[in-house]
GROMACS .gro file of C-alpha atoms in nm:
model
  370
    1UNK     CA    1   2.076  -1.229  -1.053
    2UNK     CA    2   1.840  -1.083  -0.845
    3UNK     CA    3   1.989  -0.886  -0.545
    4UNK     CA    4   1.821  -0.829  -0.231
    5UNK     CA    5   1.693  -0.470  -0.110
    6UNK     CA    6   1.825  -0.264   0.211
    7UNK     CA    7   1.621  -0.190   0.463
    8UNK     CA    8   1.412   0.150   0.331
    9UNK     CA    9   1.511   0.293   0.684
   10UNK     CA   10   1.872   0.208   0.677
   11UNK     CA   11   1.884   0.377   0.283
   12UNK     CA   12   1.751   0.710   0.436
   13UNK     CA   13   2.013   0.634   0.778
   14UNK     CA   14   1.665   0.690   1.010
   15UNK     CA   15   1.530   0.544   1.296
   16UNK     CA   16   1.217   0.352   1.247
   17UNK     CA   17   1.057   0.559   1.525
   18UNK     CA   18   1.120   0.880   1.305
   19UNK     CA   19   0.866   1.127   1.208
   20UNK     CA   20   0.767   1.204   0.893
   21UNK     CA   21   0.913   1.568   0.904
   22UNK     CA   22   1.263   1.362   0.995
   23UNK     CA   23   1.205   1.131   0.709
   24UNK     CA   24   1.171   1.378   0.424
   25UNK     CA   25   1.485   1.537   0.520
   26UNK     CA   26   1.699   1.276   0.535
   27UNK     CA   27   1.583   1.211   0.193
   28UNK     CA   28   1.632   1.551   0.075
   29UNK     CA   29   1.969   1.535   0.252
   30UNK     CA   30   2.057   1.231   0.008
   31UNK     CA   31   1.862   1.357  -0.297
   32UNK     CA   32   2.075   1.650  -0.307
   33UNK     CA   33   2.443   1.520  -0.265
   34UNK     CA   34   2.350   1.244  -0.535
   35UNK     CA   35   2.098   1.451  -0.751
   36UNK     CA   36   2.235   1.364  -1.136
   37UNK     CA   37   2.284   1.821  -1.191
   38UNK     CA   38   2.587   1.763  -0.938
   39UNK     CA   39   2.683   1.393  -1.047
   40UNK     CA   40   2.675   1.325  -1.434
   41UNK     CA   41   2.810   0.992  -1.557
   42UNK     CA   42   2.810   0.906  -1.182
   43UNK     CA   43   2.601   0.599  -1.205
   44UNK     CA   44   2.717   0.432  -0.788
   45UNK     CA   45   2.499   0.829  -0.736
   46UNK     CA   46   2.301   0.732  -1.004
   47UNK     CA   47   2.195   0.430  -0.841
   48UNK     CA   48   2.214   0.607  -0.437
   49UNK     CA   49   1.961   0.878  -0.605
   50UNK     CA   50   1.696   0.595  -0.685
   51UNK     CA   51   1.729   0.377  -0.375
   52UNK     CA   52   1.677   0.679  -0.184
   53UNK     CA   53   1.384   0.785  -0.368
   54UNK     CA   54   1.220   0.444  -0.342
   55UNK     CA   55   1.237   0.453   0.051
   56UNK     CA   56   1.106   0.767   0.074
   57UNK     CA   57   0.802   0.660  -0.119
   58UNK     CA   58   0.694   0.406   0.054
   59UNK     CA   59   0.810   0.565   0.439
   60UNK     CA   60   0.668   0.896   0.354
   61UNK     CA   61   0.311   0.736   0.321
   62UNK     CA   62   0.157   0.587   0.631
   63UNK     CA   63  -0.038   0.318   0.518
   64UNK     CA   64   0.268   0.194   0.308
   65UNK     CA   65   0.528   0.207   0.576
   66UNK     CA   66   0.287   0.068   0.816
   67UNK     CA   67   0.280  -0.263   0.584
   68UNK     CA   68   0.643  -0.213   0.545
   69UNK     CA   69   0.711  -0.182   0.883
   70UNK     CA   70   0.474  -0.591   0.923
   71UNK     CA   71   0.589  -0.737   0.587
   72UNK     CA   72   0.899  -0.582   0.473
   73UNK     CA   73   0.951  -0.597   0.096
   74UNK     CA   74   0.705  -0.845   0.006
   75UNK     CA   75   0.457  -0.660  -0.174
   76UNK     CA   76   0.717  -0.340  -0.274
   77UNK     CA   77   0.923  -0.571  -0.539
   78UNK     CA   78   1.224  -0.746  -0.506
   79UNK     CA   79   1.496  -0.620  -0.706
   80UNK     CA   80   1.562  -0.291  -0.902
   81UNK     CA   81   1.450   0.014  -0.895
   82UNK     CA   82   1.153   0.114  -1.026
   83UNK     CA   83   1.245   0.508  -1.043
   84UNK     CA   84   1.337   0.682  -1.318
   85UNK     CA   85   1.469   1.035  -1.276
   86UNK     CA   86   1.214   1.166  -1.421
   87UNK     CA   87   0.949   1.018  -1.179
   88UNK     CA   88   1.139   1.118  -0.923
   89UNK     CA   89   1.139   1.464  -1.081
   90UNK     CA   90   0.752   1.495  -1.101
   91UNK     CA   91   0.664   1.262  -0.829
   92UNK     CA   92   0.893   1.488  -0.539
   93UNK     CA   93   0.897   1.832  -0.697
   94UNK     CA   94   0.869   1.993  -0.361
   95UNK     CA   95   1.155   1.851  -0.256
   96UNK     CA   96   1.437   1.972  -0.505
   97UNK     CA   97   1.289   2.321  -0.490
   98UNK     CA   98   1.567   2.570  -0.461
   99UNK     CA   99   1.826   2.299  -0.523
  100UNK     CA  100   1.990   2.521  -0.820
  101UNK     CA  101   1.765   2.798  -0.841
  102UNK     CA  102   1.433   2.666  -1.000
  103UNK     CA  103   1.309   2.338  -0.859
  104UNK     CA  104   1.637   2.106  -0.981
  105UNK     CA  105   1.550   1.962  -1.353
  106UNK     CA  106   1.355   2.278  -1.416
  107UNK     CA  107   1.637   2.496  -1.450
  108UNK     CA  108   1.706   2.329  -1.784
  109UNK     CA  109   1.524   2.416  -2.086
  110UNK     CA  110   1.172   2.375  -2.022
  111UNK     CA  111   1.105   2.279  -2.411
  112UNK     CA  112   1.257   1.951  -2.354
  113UNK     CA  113   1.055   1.625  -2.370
  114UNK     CA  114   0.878   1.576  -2.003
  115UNK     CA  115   0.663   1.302  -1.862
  116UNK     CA  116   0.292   1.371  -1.831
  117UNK     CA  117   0.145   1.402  -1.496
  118UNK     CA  118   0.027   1.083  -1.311
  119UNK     CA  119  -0.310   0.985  -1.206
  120UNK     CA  120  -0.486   0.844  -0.902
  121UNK     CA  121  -0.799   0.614  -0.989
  122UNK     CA  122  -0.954   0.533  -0.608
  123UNK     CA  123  -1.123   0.125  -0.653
  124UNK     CA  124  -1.364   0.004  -0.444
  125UNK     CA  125  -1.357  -0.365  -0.468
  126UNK     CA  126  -1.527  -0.656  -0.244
  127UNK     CA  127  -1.328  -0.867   0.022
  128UNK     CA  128  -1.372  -1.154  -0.238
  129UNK     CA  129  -1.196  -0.965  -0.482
  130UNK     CA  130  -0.938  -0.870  -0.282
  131UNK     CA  131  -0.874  -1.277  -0.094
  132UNK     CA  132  -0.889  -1.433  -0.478
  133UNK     CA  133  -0.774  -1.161  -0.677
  134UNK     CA  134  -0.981  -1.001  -1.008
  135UNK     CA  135  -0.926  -0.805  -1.362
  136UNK     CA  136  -1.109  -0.513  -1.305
  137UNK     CA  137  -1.230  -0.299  -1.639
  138UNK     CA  138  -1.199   0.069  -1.536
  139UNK     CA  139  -1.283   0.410  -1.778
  140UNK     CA  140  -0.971   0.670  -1.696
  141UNK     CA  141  -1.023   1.029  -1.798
  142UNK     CA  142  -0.708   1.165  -1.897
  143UNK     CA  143  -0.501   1.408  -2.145
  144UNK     CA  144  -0.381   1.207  -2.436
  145UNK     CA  145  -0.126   1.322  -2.730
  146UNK     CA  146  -0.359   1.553  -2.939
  147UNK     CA  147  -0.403   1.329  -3.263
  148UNK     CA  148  -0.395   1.607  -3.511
  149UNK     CA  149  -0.101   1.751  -3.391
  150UNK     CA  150   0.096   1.462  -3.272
  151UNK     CA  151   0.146   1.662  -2.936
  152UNK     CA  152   0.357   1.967  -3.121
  153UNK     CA  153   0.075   2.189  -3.071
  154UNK     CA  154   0.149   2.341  -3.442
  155UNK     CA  155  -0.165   2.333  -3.710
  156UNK     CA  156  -0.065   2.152  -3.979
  157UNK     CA  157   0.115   2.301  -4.227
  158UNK     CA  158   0.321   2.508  -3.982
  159UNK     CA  159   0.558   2.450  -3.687
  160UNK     CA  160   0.728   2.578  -3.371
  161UNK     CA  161   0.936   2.936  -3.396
  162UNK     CA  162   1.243   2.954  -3.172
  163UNK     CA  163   1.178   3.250  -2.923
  164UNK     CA  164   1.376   3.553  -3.076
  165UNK     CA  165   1.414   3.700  -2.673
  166UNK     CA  166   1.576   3.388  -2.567
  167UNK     CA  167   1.733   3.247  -2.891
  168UNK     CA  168   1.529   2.885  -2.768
  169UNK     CA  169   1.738   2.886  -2.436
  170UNK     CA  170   1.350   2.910  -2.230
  171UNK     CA  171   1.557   3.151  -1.960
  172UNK     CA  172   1.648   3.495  -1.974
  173UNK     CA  173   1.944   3.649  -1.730
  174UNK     CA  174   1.929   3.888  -1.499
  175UNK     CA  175   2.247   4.077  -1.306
  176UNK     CA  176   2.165   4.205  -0.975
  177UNK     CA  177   2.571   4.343  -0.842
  178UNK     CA  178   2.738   4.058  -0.903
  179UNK     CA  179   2.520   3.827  -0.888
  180UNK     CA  180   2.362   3.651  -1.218
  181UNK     CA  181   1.987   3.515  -1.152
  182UNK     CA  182   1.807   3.268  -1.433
  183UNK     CA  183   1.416   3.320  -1.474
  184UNK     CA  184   1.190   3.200  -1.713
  185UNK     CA  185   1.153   3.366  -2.068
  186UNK     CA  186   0.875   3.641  -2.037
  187UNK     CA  187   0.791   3.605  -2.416
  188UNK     CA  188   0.769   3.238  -2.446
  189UNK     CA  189   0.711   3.165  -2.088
  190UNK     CA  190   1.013   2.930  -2.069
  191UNK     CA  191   0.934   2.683  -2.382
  192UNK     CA  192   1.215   2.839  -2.609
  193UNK     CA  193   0.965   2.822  -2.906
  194UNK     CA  194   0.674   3.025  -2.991
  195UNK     CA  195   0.341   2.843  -3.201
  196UNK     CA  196   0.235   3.125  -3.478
  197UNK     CA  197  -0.082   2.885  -3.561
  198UNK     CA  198  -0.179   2.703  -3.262
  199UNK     CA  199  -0.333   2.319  -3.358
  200UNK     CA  200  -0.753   2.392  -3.374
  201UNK     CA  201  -0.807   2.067  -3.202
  202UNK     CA  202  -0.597   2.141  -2.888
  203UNK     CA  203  -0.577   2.471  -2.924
  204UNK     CA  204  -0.152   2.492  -2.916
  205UNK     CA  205  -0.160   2.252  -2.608
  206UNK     CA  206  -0.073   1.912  -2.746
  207UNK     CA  207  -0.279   1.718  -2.566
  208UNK     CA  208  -0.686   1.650  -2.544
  209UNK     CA  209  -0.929   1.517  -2.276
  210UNK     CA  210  -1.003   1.154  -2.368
  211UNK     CA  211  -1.149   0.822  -2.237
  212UNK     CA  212  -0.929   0.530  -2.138
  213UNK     CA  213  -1.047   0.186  -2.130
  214UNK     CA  214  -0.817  -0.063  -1.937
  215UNK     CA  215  -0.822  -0.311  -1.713
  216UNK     CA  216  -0.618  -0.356  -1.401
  217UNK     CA  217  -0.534  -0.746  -1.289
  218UNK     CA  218  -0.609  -0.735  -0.882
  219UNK     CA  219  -0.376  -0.963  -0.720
  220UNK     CA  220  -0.486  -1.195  -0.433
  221UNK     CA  221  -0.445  -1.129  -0.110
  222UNK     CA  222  -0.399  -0.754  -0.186
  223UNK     CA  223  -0.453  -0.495   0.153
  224UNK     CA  224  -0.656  -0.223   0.187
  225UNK     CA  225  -0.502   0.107   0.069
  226UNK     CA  226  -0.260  -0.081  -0.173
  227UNK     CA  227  -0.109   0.117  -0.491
  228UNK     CA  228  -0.073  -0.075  -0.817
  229UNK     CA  229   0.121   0.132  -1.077
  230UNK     CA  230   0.025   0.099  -1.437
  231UNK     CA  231   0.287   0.252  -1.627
  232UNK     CA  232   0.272   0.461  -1.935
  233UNK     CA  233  -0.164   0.521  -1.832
  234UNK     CA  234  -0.116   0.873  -1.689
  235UNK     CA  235  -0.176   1.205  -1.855
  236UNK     CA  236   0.023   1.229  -2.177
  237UNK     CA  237   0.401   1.389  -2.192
  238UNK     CA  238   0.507   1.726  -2.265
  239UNK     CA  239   0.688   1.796  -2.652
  240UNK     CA  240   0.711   1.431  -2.707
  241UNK     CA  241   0.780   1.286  -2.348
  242UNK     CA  242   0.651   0.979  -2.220
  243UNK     CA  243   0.308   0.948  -2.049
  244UNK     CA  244   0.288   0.979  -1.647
  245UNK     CA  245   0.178   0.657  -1.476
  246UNK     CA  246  -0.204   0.543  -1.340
  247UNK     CA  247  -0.192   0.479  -0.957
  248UNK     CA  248  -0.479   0.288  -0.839
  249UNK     CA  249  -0.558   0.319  -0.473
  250UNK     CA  250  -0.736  -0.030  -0.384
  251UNK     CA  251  -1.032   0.040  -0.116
  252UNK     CA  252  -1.108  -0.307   0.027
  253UNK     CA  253  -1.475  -0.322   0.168
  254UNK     CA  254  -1.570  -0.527   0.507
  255UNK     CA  255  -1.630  -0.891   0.508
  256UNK     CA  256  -1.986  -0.985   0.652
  257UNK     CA  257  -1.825  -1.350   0.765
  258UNK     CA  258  -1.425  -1.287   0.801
  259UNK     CA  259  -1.236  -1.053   0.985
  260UNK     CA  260  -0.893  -1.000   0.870
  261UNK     CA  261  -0.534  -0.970   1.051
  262UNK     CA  262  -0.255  -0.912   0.763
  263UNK     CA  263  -0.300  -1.213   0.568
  264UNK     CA  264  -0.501  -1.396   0.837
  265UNK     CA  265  -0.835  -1.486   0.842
  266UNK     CA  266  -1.062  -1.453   1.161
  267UNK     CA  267  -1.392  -1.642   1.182
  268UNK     CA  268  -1.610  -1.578   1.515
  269UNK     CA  269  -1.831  -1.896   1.580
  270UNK     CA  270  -2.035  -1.896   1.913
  271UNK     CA  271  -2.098  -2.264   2.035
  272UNK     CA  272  -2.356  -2.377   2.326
  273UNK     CA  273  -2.160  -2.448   2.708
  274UNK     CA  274  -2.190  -2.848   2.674
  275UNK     CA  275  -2.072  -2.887   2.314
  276UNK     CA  276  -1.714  -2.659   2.522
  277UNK     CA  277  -1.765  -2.897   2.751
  278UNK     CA  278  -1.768  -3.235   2.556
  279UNK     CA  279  -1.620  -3.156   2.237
  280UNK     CA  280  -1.782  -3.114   1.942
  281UNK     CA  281  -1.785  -3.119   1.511
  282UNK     CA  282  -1.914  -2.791   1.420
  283UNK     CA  283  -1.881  -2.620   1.005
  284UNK     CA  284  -1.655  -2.424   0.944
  285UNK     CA  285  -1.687  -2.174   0.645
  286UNK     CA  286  -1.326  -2.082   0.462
  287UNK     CA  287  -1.282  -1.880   0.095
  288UNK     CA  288  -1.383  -2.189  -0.062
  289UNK     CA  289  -1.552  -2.452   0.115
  290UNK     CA  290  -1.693  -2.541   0.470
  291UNK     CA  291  -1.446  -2.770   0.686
  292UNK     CA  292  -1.527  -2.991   0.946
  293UNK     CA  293  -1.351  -2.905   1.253
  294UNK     CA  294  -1.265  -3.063   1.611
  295UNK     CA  295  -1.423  -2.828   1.899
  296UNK     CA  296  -1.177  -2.979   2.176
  297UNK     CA  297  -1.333  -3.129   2.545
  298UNK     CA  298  -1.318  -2.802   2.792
  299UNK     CA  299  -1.284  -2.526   2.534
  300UNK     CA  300  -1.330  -2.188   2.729
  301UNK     CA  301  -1.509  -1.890   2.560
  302UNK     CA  302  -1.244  -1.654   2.361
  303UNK     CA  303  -1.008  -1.966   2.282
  304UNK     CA  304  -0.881  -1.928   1.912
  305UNK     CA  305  -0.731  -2.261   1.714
  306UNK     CA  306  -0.562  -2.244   1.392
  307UNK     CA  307  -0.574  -2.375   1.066
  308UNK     CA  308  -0.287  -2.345   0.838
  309UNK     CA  309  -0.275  -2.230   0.498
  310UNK     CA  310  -0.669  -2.151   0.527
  311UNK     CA  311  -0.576  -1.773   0.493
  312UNK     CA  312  -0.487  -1.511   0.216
  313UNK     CA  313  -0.218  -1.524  -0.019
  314UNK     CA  314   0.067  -1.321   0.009
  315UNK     CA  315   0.001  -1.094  -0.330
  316UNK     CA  316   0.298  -1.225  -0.526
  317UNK     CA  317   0.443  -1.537  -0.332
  318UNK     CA  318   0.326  -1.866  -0.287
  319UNK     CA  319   0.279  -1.897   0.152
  320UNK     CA  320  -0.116  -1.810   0.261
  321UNK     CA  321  -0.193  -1.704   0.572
  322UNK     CA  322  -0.416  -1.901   0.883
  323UNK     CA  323  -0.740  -1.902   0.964
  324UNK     CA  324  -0.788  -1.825   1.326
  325UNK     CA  325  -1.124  -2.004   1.451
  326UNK     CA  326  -1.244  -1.781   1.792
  327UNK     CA  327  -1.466  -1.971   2.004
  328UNK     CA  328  -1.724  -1.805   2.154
  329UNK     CA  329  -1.910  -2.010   2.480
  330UNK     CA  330  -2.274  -1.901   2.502
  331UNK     CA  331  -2.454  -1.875   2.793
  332UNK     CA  332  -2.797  -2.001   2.800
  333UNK     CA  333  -3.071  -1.817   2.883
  334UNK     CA  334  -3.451  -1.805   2.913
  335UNK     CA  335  -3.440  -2.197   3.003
  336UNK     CA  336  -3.721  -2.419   3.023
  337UNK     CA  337  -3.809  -2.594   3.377
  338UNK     CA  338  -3.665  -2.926   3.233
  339UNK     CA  339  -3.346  -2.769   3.192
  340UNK     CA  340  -3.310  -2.560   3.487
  341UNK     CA  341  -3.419  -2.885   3.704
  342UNK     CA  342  -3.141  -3.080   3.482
  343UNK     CA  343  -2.859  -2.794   3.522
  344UNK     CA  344  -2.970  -2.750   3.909
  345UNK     CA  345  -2.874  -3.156   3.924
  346UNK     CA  346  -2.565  -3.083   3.729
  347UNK     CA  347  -2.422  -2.782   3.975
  348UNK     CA  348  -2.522  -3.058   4.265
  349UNK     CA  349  -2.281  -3.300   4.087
  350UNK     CA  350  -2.033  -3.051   4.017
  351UNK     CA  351  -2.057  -2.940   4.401
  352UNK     CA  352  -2.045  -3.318   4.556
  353UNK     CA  353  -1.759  -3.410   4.306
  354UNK     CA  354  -1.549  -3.089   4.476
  355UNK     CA  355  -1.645  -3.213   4.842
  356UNK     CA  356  -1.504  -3.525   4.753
  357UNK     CA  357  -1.206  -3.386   4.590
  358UNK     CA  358  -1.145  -3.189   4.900
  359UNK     CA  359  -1.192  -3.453   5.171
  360UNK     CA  360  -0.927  -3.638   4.943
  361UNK     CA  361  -0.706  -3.408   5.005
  362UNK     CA  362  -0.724  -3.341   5.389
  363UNK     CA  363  -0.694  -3.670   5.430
  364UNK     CA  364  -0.350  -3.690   5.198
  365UNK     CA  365  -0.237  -3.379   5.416
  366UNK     CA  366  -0.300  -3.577   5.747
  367UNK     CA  367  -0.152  -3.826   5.612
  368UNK     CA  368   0.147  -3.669   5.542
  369UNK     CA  369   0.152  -3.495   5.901
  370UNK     CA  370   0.134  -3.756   6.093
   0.00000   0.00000   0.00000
């Protein structure tokens, strides 16, 4: 069963008006009395530790908390967490800096399996792309798992030596009056293990520069300055951890025909001051085809009608947003002498029809007075 998300502000116990400074430390506040060093086997802090992280991801970004802050959790998932702690981990290292010493998770042994660092691929796609959605081939340059090697970093043949200074602990102690400091291992710079005969390929790093093809599926009706997470593309992990993810930062270019407001559609039509004035059928473009549509009798300049479910899609749910039709009265100008003499006999109507109405009405009054 799916269950439904709290509000990201109410996780972090902030005020929707709060600034970003007030933000991050209500997070740190939470990431530190649930953070797994203090609570093992606690999964309710477990579970506290995630939720928090996932609000501050999307509050501590402006864009994102701006189309929070309109849409809610539409287009952020709708169940689960999508943290793990080791995302968190690389993802907020600033924040658990100092926690216990050295950044949180890093005061363990660094020569345990991390994730690789995550990417950020910046796409440029058209407004088309974005209102009907695409699959978009892209070429990622990244570290990958040296092949050779299989990541160890070790030539074949040979393999990792556990540091003799730190007996593979990665951390050396130091006692300063009675206080007992950890710091990195000077000799093996905090791995634990030493390579004798570094891999020739990577040279002892356990990773190369490669190419990545992929391709990323665009959903419809995605917003400018989106983030779609592609798991497992980032740079490759550390002594046999998992890769980091690929974010891709969608870049949404102007519309020569459609503005756009959210997930509605805004088309600007400008229409002569008789067709206002009688009504007319004017064309109507839309993401697929033209429609015919009604210009009401009397229509003043700036009025806006809608049409339902002519809009964008809501990326990942089946409602579409409007299309808002702004009508724009034009004013003619540079007229010929037949239609100044025509609109000259016009204003006369106009002017005769308002004496009447007015002598109509004195007389009602009098009427009434007497």
């Amino acid at each position: 069963m799916t269950m439904s998300k709290r509000d990201y502000y109410e996780v972090l116990g902030v005020e929707r008006t709060s600034t970003a400074e007030e933000i991050k430390k209500a997070y740190r506040k939470i990431a530190f009395e649930n953070h797994p060093d203090r609570n093992p086997d606690n999964k309710e802090a477990e579970a506290r530790f995630k939720e928090a992280a996932e609000a501050y991801d999307v509050l501590r970004d402006d864009e994102k908390r701006a189309h929070y802050d309109r849409f809610g959790h539409s287009d952020f998932g709708s169940g689960g967490f999508g943290f793990t702690n080791e995302d968190i981990f690389s993802q907020f290292g600033d924040i658990f800096e100092n926690f216990f010493g050295f950044g949180g998770a890093s005061a363990r042994n660094s020569n345990r399996p991390t994730v690789g660092d995550d990417l950020r691929y910046n796409l440029r796609i058209s407004f088309r792309q974005a209102a009907k959605g695409d699959d978009v081939r892209l070429t990622i340059p990244r570290l990958n798992t040296c092949p050779d090697c299989k990541g160890s970093g070790a030539a074949e043949g040979s393999k990792k030596e556990t540091c003799s200074q730190c007996n593979g602990a990665g951390q050396v102690f130091v006692q300063q009056g009675p206080f007992r400091f950890a710091s990195p291992c000077p000799k093996c710079q905090g791995k634990g293990t030493i390579i004798t005969k570094p891999c020739p390929r990577c040279k002892g790093e356990g990773s190369v520069q490669e190419k990545k093809e992929l391709t990323v599926h665009v959903p419809a009706g995605v917003y400018n300055g989106a983030r779609l997470r592609l798991r497992g593309e980032g740079e490759a992990g550390r002594n046999g951890g998992p890769n980091g993810d690929l974010y891709v930062v969608i870049h949404v270019e102007e519309d020569k025909v459609f503005d756009r407001d959210g997930q509605n559609l805004i088309y600007s039509t400008k229409i002569s001051f008789t067709k206002a004035a009688l009504g007319a059928k004017i064309k109507v473009p839309t993401l697929d085809e033209d429609i015919e549509f009604d210009v009401p009798k009397g229509t003043q300049s700036g009025s806006i009608y809608q049409v339902k479910g002519k809009g964008l899609p809501f990326p990942g749910e089946k409602r579409t947003g409007d299309l808002l039709i702004e009508v724009i009265v034009e004013t003619p100008t540079n007229l010929t002498t037949e239609q100044k003499e025509l609109l000259e006999k016009l204003d006369e109507l106009f002017e005769k029809h308002e004496q009447t109405l007015g002598s109509k009405i004195k007389k009602k009054l009098k009427d009434i007075i007497n």
